[in-house]
Coordinates of C-alpha atoms in Angstrom, one line a residue:
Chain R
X722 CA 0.0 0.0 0.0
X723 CA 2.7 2.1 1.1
X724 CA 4.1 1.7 -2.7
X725 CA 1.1 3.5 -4.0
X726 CA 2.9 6.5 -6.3
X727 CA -0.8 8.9 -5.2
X728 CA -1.0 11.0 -2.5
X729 CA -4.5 11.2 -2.9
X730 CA -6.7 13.8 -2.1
X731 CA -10.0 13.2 0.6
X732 CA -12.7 15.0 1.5
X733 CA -14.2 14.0 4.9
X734 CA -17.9 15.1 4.8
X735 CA -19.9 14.4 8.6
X736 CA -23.5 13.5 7.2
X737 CA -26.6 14.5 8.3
X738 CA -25.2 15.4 11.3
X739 CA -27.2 16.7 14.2
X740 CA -26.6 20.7 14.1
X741 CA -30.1 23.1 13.9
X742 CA -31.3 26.4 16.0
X743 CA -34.1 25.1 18.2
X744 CA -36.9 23.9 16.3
X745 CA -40.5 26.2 16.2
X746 CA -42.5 23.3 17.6
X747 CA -40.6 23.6 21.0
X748 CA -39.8 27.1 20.9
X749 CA -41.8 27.8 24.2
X750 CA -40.7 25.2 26.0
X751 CA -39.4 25.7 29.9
X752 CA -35.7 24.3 29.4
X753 CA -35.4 26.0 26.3
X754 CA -36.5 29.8 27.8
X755 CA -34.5 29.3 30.6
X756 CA -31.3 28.5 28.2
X757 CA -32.2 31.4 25.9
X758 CA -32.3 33.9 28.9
X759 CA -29.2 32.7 30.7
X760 CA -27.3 33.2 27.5
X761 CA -29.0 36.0 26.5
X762 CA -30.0 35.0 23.0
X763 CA -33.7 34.4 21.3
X764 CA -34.7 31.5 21.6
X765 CA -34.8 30.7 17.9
X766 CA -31.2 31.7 17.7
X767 CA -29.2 28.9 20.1
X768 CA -28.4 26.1 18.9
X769 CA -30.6 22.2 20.0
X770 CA -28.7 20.8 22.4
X771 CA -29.3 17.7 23.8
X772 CA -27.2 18.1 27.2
X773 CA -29.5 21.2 28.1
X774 CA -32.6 20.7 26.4
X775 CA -33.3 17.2 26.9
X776 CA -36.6 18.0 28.8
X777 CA -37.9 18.9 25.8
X778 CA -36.9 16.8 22.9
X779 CA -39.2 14.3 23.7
X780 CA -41.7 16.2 21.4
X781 CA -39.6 16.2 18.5
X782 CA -39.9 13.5 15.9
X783 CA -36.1 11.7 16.5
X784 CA -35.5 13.2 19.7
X785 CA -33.6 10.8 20.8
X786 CA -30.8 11.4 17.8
X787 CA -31.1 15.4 17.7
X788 CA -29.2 18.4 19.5
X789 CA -25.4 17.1 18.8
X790 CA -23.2 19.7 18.2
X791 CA -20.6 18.5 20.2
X792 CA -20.2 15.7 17.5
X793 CA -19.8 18.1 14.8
X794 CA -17.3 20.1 17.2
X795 CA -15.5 17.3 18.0
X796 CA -15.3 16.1 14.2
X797 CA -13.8 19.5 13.3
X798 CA -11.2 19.2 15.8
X799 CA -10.0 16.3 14.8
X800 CA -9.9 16.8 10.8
X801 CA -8.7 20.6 11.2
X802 CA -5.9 19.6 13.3
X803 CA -5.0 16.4 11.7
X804 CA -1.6 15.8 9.3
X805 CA -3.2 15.1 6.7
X806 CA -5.2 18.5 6.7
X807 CA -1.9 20.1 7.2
X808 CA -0.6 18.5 4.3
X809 CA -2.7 20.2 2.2
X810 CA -4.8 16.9 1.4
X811 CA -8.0 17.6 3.0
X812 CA -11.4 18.9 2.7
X813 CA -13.9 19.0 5.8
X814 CA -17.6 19.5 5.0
X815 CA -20.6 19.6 7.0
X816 CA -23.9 18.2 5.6
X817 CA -26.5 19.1 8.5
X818 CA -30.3 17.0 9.1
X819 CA -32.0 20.4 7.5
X820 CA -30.1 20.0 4.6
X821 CA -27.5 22.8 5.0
X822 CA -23.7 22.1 3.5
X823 CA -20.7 23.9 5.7
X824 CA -17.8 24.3 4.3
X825 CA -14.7 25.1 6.1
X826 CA -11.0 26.2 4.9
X827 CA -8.4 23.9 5.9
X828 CA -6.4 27.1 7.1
X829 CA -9.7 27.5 9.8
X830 CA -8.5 27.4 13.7
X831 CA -11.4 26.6 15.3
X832 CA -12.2 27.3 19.6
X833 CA -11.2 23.9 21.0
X834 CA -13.7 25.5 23.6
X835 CA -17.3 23.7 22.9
X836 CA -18.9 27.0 24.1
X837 CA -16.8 29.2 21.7
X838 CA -17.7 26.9 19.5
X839 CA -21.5 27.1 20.0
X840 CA -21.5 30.7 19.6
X841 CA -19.9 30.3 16.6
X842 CA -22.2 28.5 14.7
X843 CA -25.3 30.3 16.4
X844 CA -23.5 33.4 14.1
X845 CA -23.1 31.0 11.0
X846 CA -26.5 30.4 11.1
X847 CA -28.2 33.8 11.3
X848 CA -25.3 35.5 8.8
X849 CA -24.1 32.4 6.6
X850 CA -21.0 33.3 7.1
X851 CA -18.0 33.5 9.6
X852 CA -16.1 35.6 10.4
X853 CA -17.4 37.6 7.9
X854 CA -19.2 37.8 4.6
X855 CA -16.2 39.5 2.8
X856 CA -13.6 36.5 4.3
X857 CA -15.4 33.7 5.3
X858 CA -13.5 30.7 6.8
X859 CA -16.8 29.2 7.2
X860 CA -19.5 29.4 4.8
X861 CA -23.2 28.1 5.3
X862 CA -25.9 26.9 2.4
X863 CA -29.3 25.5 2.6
X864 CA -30.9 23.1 0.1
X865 CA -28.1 20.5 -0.2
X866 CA -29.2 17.1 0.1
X867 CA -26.6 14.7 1.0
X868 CA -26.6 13.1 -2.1
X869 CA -26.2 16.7 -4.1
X870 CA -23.2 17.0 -1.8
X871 CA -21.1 14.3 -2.4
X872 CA -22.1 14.3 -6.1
X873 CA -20.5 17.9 -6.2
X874 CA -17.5 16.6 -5.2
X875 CA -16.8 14.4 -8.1
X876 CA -14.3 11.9 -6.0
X877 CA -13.2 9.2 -7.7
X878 CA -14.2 6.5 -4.8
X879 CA -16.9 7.3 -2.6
X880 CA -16.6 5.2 1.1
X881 CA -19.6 5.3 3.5
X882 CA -18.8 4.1 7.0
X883 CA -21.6 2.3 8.2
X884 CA -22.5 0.5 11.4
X885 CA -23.6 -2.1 8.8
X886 CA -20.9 -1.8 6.2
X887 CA -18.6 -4.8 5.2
X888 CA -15.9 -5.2 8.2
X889 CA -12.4 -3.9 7.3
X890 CA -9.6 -2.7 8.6
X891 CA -9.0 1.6 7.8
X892 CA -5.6 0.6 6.5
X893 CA -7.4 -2.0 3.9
X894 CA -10.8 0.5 3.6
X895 CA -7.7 3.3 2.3
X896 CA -5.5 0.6 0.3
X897 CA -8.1 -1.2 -1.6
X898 CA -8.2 0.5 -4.6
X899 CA -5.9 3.4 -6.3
X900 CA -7.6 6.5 -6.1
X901 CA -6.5 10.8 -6.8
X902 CA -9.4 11.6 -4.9
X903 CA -11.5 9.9 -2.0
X904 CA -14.7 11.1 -0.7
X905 CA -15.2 9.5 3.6
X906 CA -19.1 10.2 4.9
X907 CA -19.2 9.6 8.3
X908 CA -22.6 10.3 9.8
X909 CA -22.8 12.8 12.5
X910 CA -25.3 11.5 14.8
X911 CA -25.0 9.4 18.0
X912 CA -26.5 6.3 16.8
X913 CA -28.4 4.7 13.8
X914 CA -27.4 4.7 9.9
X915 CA -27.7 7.3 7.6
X916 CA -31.4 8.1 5.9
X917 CA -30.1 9.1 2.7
X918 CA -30.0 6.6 0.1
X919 CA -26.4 7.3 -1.8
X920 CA -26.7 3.9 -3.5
X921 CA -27.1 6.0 -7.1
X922 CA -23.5 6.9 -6.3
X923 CA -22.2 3.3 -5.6
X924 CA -20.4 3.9 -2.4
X925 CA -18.3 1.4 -0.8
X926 CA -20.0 0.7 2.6
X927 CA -17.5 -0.2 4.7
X928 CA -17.4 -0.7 8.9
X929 CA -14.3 -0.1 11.8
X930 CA -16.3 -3.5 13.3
X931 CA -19.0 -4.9 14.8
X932 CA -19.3 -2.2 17.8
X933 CA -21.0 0.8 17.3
X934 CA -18.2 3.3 17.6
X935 CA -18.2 7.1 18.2
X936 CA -18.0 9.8 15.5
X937 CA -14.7 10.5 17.0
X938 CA -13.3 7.3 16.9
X939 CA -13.9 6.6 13.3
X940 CA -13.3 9.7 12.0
X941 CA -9.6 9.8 13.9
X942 CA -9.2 6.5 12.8
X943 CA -9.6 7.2 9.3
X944 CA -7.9 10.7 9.2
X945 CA -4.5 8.6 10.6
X946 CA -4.8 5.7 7.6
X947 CA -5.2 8.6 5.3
X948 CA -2.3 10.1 6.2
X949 CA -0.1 7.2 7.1
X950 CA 0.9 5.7 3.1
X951 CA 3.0 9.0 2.4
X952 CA 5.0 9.1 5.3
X953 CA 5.7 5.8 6.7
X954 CA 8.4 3.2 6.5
Chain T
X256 CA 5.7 -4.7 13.0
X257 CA 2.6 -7.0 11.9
X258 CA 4.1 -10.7 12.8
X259 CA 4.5 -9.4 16.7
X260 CA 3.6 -12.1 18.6
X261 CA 2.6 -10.0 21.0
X262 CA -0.5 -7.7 21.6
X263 CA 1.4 -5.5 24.2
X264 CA -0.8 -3.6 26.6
X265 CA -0.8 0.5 27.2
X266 CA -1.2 2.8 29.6
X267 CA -1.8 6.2 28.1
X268 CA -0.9 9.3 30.6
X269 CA -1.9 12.9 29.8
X270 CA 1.1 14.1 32.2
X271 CA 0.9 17.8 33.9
X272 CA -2.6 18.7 32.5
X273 CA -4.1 21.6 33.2
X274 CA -6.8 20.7 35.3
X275 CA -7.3 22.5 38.5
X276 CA -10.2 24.4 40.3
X277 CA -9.9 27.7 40.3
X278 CA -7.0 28.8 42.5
X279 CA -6.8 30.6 45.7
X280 CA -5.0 34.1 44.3
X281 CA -7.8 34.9 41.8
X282 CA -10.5 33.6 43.8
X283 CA -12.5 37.0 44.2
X284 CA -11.7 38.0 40.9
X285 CA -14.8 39.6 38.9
X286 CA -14.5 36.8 36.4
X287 CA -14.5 34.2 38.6
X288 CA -17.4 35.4 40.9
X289 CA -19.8 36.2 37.8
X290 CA -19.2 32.6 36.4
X291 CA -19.6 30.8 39.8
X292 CA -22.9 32.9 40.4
X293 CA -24.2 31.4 36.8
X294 CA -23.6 28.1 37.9
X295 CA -24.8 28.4 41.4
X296 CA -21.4 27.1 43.0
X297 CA -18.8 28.4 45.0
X298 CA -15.8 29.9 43.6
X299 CA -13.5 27.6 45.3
X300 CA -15.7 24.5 43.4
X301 CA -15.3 25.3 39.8
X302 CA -13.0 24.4 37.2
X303 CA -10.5 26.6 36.2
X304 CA -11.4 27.5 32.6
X305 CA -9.4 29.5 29.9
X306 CA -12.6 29.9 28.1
X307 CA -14.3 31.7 31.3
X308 CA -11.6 32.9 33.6
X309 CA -9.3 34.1 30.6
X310 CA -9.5 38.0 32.2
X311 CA -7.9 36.7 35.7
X312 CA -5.4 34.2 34.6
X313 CA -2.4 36.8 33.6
X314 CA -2.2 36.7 37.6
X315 CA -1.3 33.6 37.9
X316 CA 2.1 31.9 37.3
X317 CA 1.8 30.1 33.5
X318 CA -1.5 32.0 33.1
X319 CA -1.3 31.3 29.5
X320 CA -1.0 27.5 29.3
X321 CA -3.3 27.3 32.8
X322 CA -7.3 26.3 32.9
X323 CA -8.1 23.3 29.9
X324 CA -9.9 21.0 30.9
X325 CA -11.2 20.7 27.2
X326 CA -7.6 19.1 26.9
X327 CA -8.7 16.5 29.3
X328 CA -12.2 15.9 27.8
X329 CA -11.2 15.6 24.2
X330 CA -8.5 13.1 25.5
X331 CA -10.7 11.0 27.5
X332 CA -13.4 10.6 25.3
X333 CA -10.9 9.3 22.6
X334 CA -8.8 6.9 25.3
X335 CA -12.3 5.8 25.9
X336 CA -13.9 4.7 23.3
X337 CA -10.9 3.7 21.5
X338 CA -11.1 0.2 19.6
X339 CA -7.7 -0.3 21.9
X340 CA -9.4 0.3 25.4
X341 CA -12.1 -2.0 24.2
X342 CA -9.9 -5.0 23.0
X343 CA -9.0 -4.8 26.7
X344 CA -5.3 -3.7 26.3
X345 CA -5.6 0.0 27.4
X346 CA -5.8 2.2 31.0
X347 CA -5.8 5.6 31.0
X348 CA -4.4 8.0 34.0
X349 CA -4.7 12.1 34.0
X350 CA -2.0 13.1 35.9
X351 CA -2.3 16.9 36.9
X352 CA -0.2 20.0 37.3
X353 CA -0.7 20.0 41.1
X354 CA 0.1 16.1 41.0
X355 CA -3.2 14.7 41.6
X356 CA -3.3 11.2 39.5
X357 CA -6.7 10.3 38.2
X358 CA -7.7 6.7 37.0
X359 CA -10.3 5.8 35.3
X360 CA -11.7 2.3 34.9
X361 CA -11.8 1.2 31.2
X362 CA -15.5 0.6 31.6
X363 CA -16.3 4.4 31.9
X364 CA -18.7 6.0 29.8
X365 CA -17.9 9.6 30.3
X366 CA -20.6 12.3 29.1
X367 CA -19.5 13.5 25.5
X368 CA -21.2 17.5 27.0
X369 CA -18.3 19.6 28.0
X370 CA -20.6 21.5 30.7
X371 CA -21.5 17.3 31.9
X372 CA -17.8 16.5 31.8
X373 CA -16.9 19.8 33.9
X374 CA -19.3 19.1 36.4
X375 CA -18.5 15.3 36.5
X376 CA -14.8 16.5 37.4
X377 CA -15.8 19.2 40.4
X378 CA -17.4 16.9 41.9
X379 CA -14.3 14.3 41.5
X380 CA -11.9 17.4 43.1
X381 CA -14.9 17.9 46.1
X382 CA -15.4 14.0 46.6
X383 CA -11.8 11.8 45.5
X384 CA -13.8 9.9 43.5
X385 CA -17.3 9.6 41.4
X386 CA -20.0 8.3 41.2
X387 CA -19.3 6.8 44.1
X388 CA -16.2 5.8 47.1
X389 CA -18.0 2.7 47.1
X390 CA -17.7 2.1 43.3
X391 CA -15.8 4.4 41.8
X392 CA -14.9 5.2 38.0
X393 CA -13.2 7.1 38.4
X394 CA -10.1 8.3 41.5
X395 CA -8.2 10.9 42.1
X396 CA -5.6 10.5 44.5
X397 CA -3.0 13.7 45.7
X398 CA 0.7 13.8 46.1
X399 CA 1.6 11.9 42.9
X400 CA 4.3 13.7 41.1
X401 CA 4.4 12.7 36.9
X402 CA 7.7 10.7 37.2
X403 CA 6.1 8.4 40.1
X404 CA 2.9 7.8 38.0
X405 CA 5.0 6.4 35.4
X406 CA 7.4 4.4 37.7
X407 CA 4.7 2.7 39.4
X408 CA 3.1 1.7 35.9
X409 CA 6.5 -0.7 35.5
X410 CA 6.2 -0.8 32.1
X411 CA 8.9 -2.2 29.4
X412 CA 9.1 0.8 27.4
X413 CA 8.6 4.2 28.0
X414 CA 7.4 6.6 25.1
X415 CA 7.5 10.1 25.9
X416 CA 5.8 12.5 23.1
X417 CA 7.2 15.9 22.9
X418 CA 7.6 18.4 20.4
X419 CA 11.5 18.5 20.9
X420 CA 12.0 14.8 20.5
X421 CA 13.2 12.5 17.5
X422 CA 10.8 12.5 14.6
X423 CA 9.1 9.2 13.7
X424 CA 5.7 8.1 12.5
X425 CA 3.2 6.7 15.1
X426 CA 3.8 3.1 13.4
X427 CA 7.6 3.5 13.7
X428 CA 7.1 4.4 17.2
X429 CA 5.1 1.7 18.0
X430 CA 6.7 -1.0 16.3
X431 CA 10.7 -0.4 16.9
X432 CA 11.1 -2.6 19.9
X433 CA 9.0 -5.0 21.0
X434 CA 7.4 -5.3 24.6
X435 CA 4.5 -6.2 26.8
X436 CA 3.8 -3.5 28.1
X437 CA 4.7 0.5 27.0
X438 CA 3.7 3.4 28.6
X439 CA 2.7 6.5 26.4
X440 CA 3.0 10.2 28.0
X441 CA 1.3 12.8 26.3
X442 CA 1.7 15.9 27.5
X443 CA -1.9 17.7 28.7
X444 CA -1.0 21.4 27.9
X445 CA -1.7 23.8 24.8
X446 CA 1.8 24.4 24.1
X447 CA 5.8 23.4 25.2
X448 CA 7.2 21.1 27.1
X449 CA 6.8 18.9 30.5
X450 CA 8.0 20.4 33.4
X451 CA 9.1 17.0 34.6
X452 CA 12.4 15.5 34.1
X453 CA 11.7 12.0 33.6
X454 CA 15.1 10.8 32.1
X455 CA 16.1 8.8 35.3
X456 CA 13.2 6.0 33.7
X457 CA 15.3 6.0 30.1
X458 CA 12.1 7.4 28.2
X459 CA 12.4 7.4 24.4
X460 CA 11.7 10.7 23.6
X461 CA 9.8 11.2 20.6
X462 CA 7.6 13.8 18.1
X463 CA 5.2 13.3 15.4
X464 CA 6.6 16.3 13.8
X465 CA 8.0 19.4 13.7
X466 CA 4.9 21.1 13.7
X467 CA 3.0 21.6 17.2
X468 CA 0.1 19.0 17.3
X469 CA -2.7 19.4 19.3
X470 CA -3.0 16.7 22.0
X471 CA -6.0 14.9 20.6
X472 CA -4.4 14.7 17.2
X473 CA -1.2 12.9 19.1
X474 CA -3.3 11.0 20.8
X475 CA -5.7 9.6 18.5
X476 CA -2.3 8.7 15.6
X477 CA -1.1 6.6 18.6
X478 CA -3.9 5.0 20.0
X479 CA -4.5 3.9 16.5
X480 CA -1.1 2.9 15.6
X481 CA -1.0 1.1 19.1
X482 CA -4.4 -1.0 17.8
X483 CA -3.7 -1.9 14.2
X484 CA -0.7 -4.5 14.7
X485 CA -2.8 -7.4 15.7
X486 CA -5.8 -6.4 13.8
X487 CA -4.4 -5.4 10.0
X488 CA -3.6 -7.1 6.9

């Protein structure tokens, strides 16, 4: 594998992953007021969280699944920070449940601090954009099915990790097959497969193992095979 | 590095991390009482936080690198629920600037919420262990200074990673000698170097890279590296 003359080039996109402002239905509920006021925001502008507004998720349809930023948080650490994002061969996308598609520059230095972090995205989604609109690191639109998204990306191997994918190793998941470009879709919830049907595409579902691991875990797991074939022994 | 015949076992140690509750000197600090008023604690429970306290901490001595306990948490989580720790073959130990040494059983599901997490580790500091003395998950014990957490480990190898050391990839690392059982120090601080001089143990001092990796990046190329020997191709 190590042979391989490519360095090939991925983009890691986090699918369908759990990050919306607090849904109308529950706008009025008591956890979520008392959130709002404490942070002094609207209500309509924090983000769902599940660790504070847990009360009240019970009315939404998938409760149990929604209100996971700290995924998505976690997921940028990792990929921002990684070698192979500092070696110039990674993308990092965001594909939310509403549909939204993130996009973040590679040069992007996220707050490792989850609460930074929340307020962060609470601007990206009422200007689009962050820092700014003139020079945006991070860069919010809506009406981008999952599908549209990886299509856009034109990668020459498409791998969805999937609790139910074929076992493999990430060293074997990478090496299988020659690629210049490889799309990963992890999806960014705590549990469950993707809803989006990318079987037009032909991905390669593939699985870490039989457990049901974190978003953390595969995605680290993956970012270090990617990097490992240009710089080991 | 494959035909090993052994599946060594680890003991990954964030050494000198910068977990702490909020110290004496800056305890009436405006800061400090306005975020322990939020929370409805006393001043003298909280974490110290770098995301919170960041207007008091030029008072204290190392202000800069002082008050992460998002270090901690990232690490944990990955430790955790690494495929490693559950083949069995890992235990993880926080060891802290103020030499407290904190183990956690394997077992531990920690909360994924930074706010859960934070709260979860004031009560450790108030209590020496939680959920329970009577079955803990995880203890903190005082008076442990970094070079006697890593003595009393007895391992066969000793793999220290800082920025300063020899460069070689995570596999290269892992795979150059063999042994049953290898301790891994990872430094829990934003940036430089231990404080500690562990050379009386003969650590192998080694880096990633020249560049300055985060701590979860380092941690999550060598808990995979440590896992794929007896699982790969």
């Amino acid at each position: 594998m190590r042979s391989s003359p490519d360095s090939p080039s991925y983009v890691f996109i986090l699918g369908e992953s759990e990050l919306e402002t607090v849904p109308k239905d529950i706008l009025n509920e008591r956890c979520i007021l008392a959130n709002a006021r404490t942070r002094e925001k609207r209500p309509s502008n924090i983000l769902l969280d599940a660790s504070f507004h847990h009360a009240a998720m019970n009315k939404l349809d998938e409760g149990e699944r929604r209100g996971r930023p700290d995924i998505v948080h976690f997921f940028l650490m990792l990929c921002l920070d990684s070698r192979l994002n500092r070696a110039g061969r990674l993308r990092t996308i965001i594909h939310t449940r509403n549909d939204e598609r993130i996009a973040i520059s590679p040069e992007t230095r996220l707050p490792p601090s989850y609460h930074r972090f929340v307020g962060l995205m609470e601007s990206l989604f009422q200007n689009g954009a962050v820092p700014s609109r003139e020079k945006p690191l991070v860069k919010m639109e809506t009406g981008w099915p999952l599908i549209d998204v990886v299509k856009a990306e034109k990668c020459d191997r498409l791998i969805v990790l999937d609790v139910g994918g074929i076992c493999a190793t990430p060293a074997e998941i990478i090496g299988s097959k020659p690629a210049a470009s490889i799309a990963v879709v992890i999806g960014g919830f705590p549990s469950g497969s993707l809803h989006a049907d990318l079987s037009p595409l032909n991905p390669e579902k593939l699985s870490l193992g039989e457990d049901m691991l974190r978003v953390w875990t595969v995605t680290s797991e993956m970012l270090a095979a990617a990097y490992s074939p240009i710089k080991g022994p």
